[in-house]
Amino acid sequence: MAGKSATKTTSKAAIKPKLIKMREPGQNPLLEDWATPFKIPPFDRIELAHFVPAFEKGFAAERKAIAAIANNPAPATFANTIDALEHSGDTLDRAATVFFNLAGTDTNEEIQAIERAMAPRFAKHGMRIYQDETLFARVDALFKRRKRLKLTEEQQRVLERYHRAFVKAGAGLEPKAKKRMAAIAARMSVLGTHFSQNLLADEQAFVLVLEGEADLAGLPEAVRAAAAQTANERGHKGKHAITLSRSSIEPFLQYSARRDLREKAFNAWIMRGANGGKTDNRKIVAEILDLRAERARLLGFKTAADSALEFSMAKTPANVRKLLMEVWGPARARAGEERDQLQGAAQAEGGNFELAAWDWRYYAEKVRKAKFDVDDNEIKPYLQLDSVIAAAFDVANKLFGVTITERTDLPVYHPEVRAFEVKRDGKHVGVFLGDYFARPSKHSGAWMSGWRKQEKLAGNIAPVVVNVMNFAKGAPGEPTLLSLDDARTLFHEFGHGLHGLLSNVTYPSVSGTSVEKDFVELPSQLYEHWLMRPEVLTKFARHYKTGKPVPPALLKRLQAARNFNQGFKTVEYLAAAIVDLDLHTLASAKGLDVDRFEKETLGRIDMPAEIVMRHRIPHFQHIMGGYAAGYYSYMWSEVMDADAFRAFEETGDVFDPKLAERLRDHIYSAGGSHDAAEAYIAFRGRLPTTQALLEGRGLVEAGPAR
Ligand SMILES: [Zn+2]
C-alpha cells in the first residue's frame, strides 16, 4: 500500500471534554516551528490534547489563506493562485500528518474518538475549499489559458491537477448539486472511519491461544517462537497465540497440522468486518458504494469507476477489465491444476475430505517441500530483519548512489521506531523512519507515509518518510527472522520510501508518490525484484547463528519454487480486483447485499471454491480509501515492473549504471511532474507489454527475451 491520505478520516459527540480543552497559544508544539534535527516532529512533546486545538487553528489559517487568494483584486496568475494554494494548508497538514500516523501505528480509544470527531470536519473543510466559486473561477481562468501561460511541464501538470480536484468536488455544478456533493463527502468520511475502526476491533478481539503440544502440532520452531512472543504481548504468558495479523496467521495456516484449528483461525480471518453486531461493515460498504455512484452521476459519469479512472494510466473500466481478464484465464487454469495436486497430497496422507480453503496453504507447503525440497522456514534463519534492511539500503546505494546511516539522536514516535539519515554525495537527501513490528495498537498491513514532502517552492525542503510494517518480533534476545514474503514487503515499502526520498520536483502537490494511482506501485514492486537476485542474497542472507551465507543450492531451489502456487496467488488477487471493479461499475448500490454480490461475481468468473479472495468486501480496506476502483493497479504496475526489470536483465547487469540513472530521473525522482505513460517511455523507450508478467508468474512458457 502506498501513502495513506492525511485527511482520510471523522462525530463530535464521542469526544472527551479534556481533549478539546484549548491550550494557551505557544504551548502547542504542533503549532511551533520545529527546532528538532531535520524538523522531524517533536514527538516527545506532543500530547493528545494538542491535536484538536491545532486542527482548529489549521482550519482557520487555511480558510484565511484561501480567502486571500480568492479575493485578490489582481487578475489570476500562476504565482498568486497556484503557488499560493500549494502552501495554504501547511499548519493543518503538519498537525494532520502527525495525528494520522499515530492513528495508524499506535492508536487507542482517545485517538479513535478524535478520528471520529474530526473526519467530517476535514471533509467539510476540503469541500469548502474545492467548492469555493471565486477560487474556482481563478483556477478555471488559468486552466483555460494554460497553453498561453508559458508554464513548465511540471507547472502545467500542477494546474491540471488543481483544476481536476475542483471539478471532482463539484465546483462547476449547480448550487443544489454542490450541496449534495458536500453532504456526500461528509457522510463518507464518517463511514470510512467506522469501517477502519470496526476492522481493527475485530482484529483485536480475536486471539487463538494454543494450549500445549497438541495445539502446536506441525509448527516449526520459528513459528512457535513468534507465537510465544504474541501470547506474551496479548497477556497469555508462557503459552502460544495466533492473531489475525497476516504475519501471524499465514504461517499458522501453512504449518499447523490441526485441521480443526486451521478452520477456526481461517474463518475468523475471512469474517473480519462481517460478524454482525456493532463492528459489522457490510451496511457501511453498501452505503459508501451508493454514495460514490451518486457522486459520479452528479459529475456526469456513468459509474464511480469511470470517474475514478478518468485520470489514471488505464483511463477506462474497459481497459482495466481487459488486463484483468487477460491474466485471469491462465491463472484460473493454473489454480485448477494446483488444486488437483493438493487434493492428491491430502489423500496420500489419508485425508478423506474435499480440500477446503483452510487446507490450501498447508498442503501447498507440503507439495512445495516434496517437489522442490524447500520449506519456507529454511530461508528464515538467513533473513534477519537487520540484514534485510541493510540489503534494501545497499541496493539503493548501488542503483542511486545514496548512503543510509542509522541515527539514534532523532525524535521517534514509538520506542520501536528506528531513524536513518539518507545522503548522496555527502549531502542530506532526507530522513527515513522504519516502524517494523506488529503491536495490538497498530493497524494491520504495511504502508509508506511521511511528515514532509520534498519540494523547492518554499526553499529546498528535504523529505521525511516512514515505512510501517507488521512483522512478528523475535523473542527477547533473539533476532527477528523474516519469511521471504516479509522480506519482499520490506523491499516493497522501501521502494515507496525511495519514491518519496529521491523526489526532485518543485511543487509539493506533484512530489514523490503523488502520481497516478496505477503508477504508484511501480517503484515499490520493481524494487522487490532486487531482493531475489543472487548478488543481493549471497551477501546479506547470512545465517543468524553461524554467519554462513545462504547455500547456493537452497537459493536455486527457492528460485525454482518461486512460481509454485502462482495460480493461487494470482487468482486470490485478481478475484479481489475484479470484485472491486464490479462494485464500482454498479449504477446504484442502494441496499446492496454485499455477501450476495460477492458470491455472484465470483460465481460468474468461476472462482475456485477452495480459494478466497485476498480481501473480502467487509474488510477490503484498500477500496475504502484511495484504491477504490483501483485495486487493479497492483497488476497494472506489475506489468510495468516486470517489463522494467527485464530492461536490467537485458543489459546483463542488474545495477547497470546508465539504466539506473534513467530509472532515477524518469521514475523515482520525477513524482507526478510528467504524464505516467510518457515517464515510462522515457525510461524504457516504449510502453510495457504483459509478456514479462505472464512469464514472471510462470503462467505462460518463457519465450526469448525481447
Ligand atoms: Zn505498495
XYZ file of C-alpha atoms in Angstrom, residues 259-542:
284
model
C -7.181 -29.072 10.627
C -9.802 -28.004 13.207
C -7.665 -25.102 14.442
C -6.805 -24.034 10.899
C -10.504 -23.908 10.112
C -11.225 -21.886 13.251
C -8.498 -19.322 12.625
C -9.220 -19.102 8.901
C -12.906 -18.443 9.438
C -12.167 -15.685 11.939
C -9.733 -14.181 9.430
C -12.124 -14.097 6.479
C -15.052 -12.950 8.611
C -13.427 -9.721 9.775
C -15.981 -6.952 9.393
C -18.827 -9.422 8.825
C -19.520 -10.756 12.313
C -22.799 -8.966 12.905
C -23.242 -6.552 15.767
C -21.548 -3.207 16.283
C -18.427 -3.870 14.229
C -20.149 -5.187 11.092
C -19.002 -3.365 7.957
C -21.419 -4.727 5.363
C -24.056 -1.966 5.551
C -21.265 0.624 5.685
C -19.731 -0.664 2.466
C -23.095 -0.641 0.691
C -23.743 2.946 1.729
C -20.277 4.123 0.667
C -20.667 2.471 -2.727
C -24.065 4.006 -3.233
C -22.750 7.449 -2.326
C -19.863 7.013 -4.754
C -22.256 6.026 -7.550
C -24.405 9.060 -6.818
C -21.390 11.360 -6.748
C -20.240 10.038 -10.102
C -23.666 10.671 -11.624
C -23.700 14.224 -10.276
C -20.361 14.784 -12.019
C -21.679 13.405 -15.308
C -20.024 9.977 -15.207
C -21.784 6.697 -15.804
C -20.279 4.970 -12.777
C -17.875 5.541 -9.894
C -15.215 3.570 -11.745
C -15.478 5.815 -14.812
C -14.966 8.810 -12.542
C -12.105 7.269 -10.573
C -10.227 6.128 -13.675
C -10.506 9.337 -15.682
C -7.050 10.471 -14.626
C -5.248 7.150 -14.480
C -2.932 5.434 -16.904
C -5.659 2.874 -17.645
C -8.229 5.621 -18.390
C -11.387 3.413 -18.565
C -13.007 0.448 -16.734
C -12.949 -1.444 -20.047
C -9.150 -1.189 -20.238
C -8.834 -2.410 -16.658
C -11.161 -5.340 -17.278
C -9.221 -6.261 -20.396
C -5.966 -6.525 -18.441
C -7.534 -8.456 -15.540
C -9.286 -10.954 -17.800
C -6.184 -11.388 -19.948
C -4.412 -12.764 -16.882
C -7.465 -14.441 -15.263
C -7.728 -17.218 -17.872
C -4.175 -18.611 -17.498
C -4.249 -18.022 -13.722
C -7.574 -19.828 -13.244
C -6.332 -22.774 -15.282
C -3.117 -22.989 -13.259
C -5.033 -22.782 -9.955
C -7.141 -25.754 -11.078
C -4.007 -27.822 -11.654
C -2.662 -26.780 -8.282
C -5.884 -27.768 -6.535
C -5.772 -31.263 -8.027
C -2.198 -31.631 -6.842
C -3.067 -30.538 -3.318
C -6.120 -32.807 -3.180
C -3.822 -35.656 -4.185
C -1.402 -34.763 -1.406
C -4.211 -34.718 1.166
C -5.442 -38.121 0.024
C -1.938 -39.585 0.015
C -1.795 -38.621 3.673
C -5.001 -40.492 4.304
C -7.111 -37.336 4.400
C -10.602 -38.372 3.373
C -12.056 -34.930 2.692
C -12.533 -32.396 -0.064
C -9.822 -29.791 0.070
C -11.120 -26.640 1.793
C -9.814 -23.076 1.799
C -8.100 -23.601 5.199
C -6.237 -26.566 3.761
C -4.708 -24.825 0.749
C -1.673 -23.240 2.391
C -0.968 -26.359 4.464
C -0.888 -28.783 1.543
C 0.749 -26.245 -0.750
C 3.630 -26.146 1.705
C 3.836 -29.968 1.737
C 3.779 -30.248 -2.052
C 6.286 -27.456 -2.377
C 8.616 -29.186 0.036
C 8.235 -32.525 -1.749
C 8.629 -31.037 -5.197
C 11.384 -28.551 -4.594
C 12.746 -29.857 -1.304
C 12.410 -26.412 0.163
C 10.416 -25.164 3.070
C 9.742 -21.527 3.751
C 11.440 -21.781 7.110
C 14.753 -22.939 5.682
C 15.359 -19.419 4.451
C 14.183 -17.713 7.649
C 17.411 -18.135 9.673
C 19.165 -16.337 6.794
C 16.735 -13.441 6.727
C 17.381 -11.408 9.836
C 15.399 -8.188 9.846
C 18.572 -6.105 10.212
C 20.236 -7.833 7.270
C 17.222 -7.357 5.033
C 17.139 -3.662 5.950
C 20.849 -3.468 5.127
C 20.215 -5.226 1.814
C 17.456 -2.765 0.877
C 19.799 0.122 1.677
C 22.675 -1.427 -0.268
C 20.561 -1.831 -3.400
C 19.629 1.847 -3.127
C 23.319 2.664 -2.883
C 24.215 0.634 -5.955
C 21.339 1.966 -8.059
C 21.038 5.536 -6.901
C 24.253 6.324 -5.033
C 22.570 7.046 -1.701
C 24.126 6.143 1.655
C 21.853 5.484 4.612
C 23.030 5.655 8.212
C 21.151 4.946 11.420
C 20.775 7.911 13.779
C 19.844 7.308 17.390
C 19.600 11.030 18.158
C 16.467 11.761 16.119
C 12.947 12.027 17.544
C 10.708 8.969 17.019
C 7.057 8.392 17.939
C 7.433 4.946 19.489
C 10.455 3.283 21.119
C 10.455 0.559 18.452
C 10.843 3.051 15.595
C 14.281 3.445 14.021
C 15.562 6.593 12.309
C 18.027 6.859 9.408
C 19.617 9.713 7.512
C 19.821 9.414 3.737
C 22.659 11.195 1.909
C 24.021 11.438 -1.600
C 27.470 12.797 -2.429
C 27.747 13.746 1.235
C 24.634 15.917 1.036
C 21.466 15.392 3.055
C 18.654 13.838 0.984
C 16.046 13.058 3.631
C 15.100 11.143 6.760
C 13.733 7.613 6.757
C 11.904 6.077 9.744
C 11.238 2.343 9.984
C 8.448 1.018 12.224
C 8.731 -2.720 11.720
C 6.932 -4.667 14.454
C 3.302 -5.691 14.901
C 1.576 -4.424 18.054
C -2.077 -4.535 19.090
C -2.389 -0.755 18.718
C -1.277 -0.833 15.088
C -3.493 -1.247 12.052
C -2.708 -4.339 10.003
C -0.882 -4.259 6.689
C 2.178 -2.377 5.539
C 2.407 1.134 4.165
C 4.584 4.122 3.488
C 3.698 7.567 4.699
C 5.529 10.696 5.739
C 5.602 14.028 7.516
C 7.191 16.197 4.874
C 7.314 16.072 1.098
C 10.310 17.094 -0.936
C 9.826 20.419 -2.747
C 11.660 23.543 -3.841
C 8.867 26.071 -3.838
C 9.440 27.052 -0.197
C 13.212 26.604 -0.314
C 14.994 23.308 -0.672
C 12.838 21.066 1.532
C 14.058 17.519 2.221
C 11.507 14.761 2.797
C 10.814 12.782 5.983
C 9.164 9.418 5.267
C 8.180 6.331 7.249
C 7.693 2.652 6.453
C 5.213 0.846 8.701
C 5.175 -2.938 8.852
C 3.707 -5.711 10.985
C 6.476 -8.262 11.484
C 6.278 -10.694 14.383
C 9.113 -9.697 16.729
C 11.720 -12.278 17.729
C 11.766 -13.465 21.345
C 13.791 -11.294 23.784
C 17.488 -11.700 22.998
C 16.730 -13.368 19.656
C 16.873 -11.606 16.297
C 13.710 -11.091 14.274
C 13.691 -13.542 11.377
C 11.627 -12.817 8.298
C 9.826 -15.029 5.842
C 10.551 -14.430 2.199
C 7.177 -12.688 1.914
C 8.047 -10.392 4.821
C 11.379 -9.560 3.205
C 9.580 -8.771 -0.041
C 7.169 -6.497 1.829
C 10.142 -4.664 3.327
C 11.665 -4.139 -0.110
C 8.267 -3.124 -1.484
C 7.661 -0.441 1.123
C 11.218 0.766 0.885
C 10.627 1.180 -2.867
C 7.748 3.530 -1.969
C 10.066 5.158 0.556
C 12.666 5.844 -2.144
C 9.944 7.282 -4.370
C 9.401 9.852 -1.616
C 13.064 10.275 -0.670
C 14.527 10.663 -4.175
C 11.807 13.049 -5.326
C 13.273 16.032 -7.148
C 10.456 18.377 -8.130
C 9.471 21.962 -7.383
C 5.819 21.642 -6.353
C 4.680 19.690 -3.282
C 1.429 18.558 -4.931
C 3.348 16.504 -7.501
C 6.100 15.387 -5.112
C 7.159 11.788 -4.510
C 4.309 9.302 -4.536
C 1.759 11.897 -5.779
C 1.364 10.109 -9.112
C -1.448 8.358 -10.997
C -2.679 5.589 -8.727
C -1.967 2.867 -11.243
C 1.614 4.110 -11.451
C 2.287 4.405 -7.726
C 3.079 0.702 -7.228
C 5.745 0.679 -9.932
C 8.660 1.950 -7.794
C 7.683 -0.396 -4.939
C 7.027 -3.554 -6.926
C 10.037 -3.010 -9.156
C 12.245 -2.772 -6.071
C 11.169 -6.263 -4.947
C 12.991 -7.753 -7.933
C 16.408 -6.919 -6.477
C 15.759 -8.896 -3.275
C 15.739 -12.188 -5.149
C 18.987 -11.553 -7.003
C 21.948 -13.755 -6.023
C 24.077 -10.566 -5.993
C 21.992 -9.413 -3.029
C 21.046 -12.633 -1.250
C 24.512 -14.165 -1.108
C 25.806 -11.013 0.545
C 23.029 -10.294 3.022
C 21.236 -13.574 3.596
C 23.537 -15.000 6.267
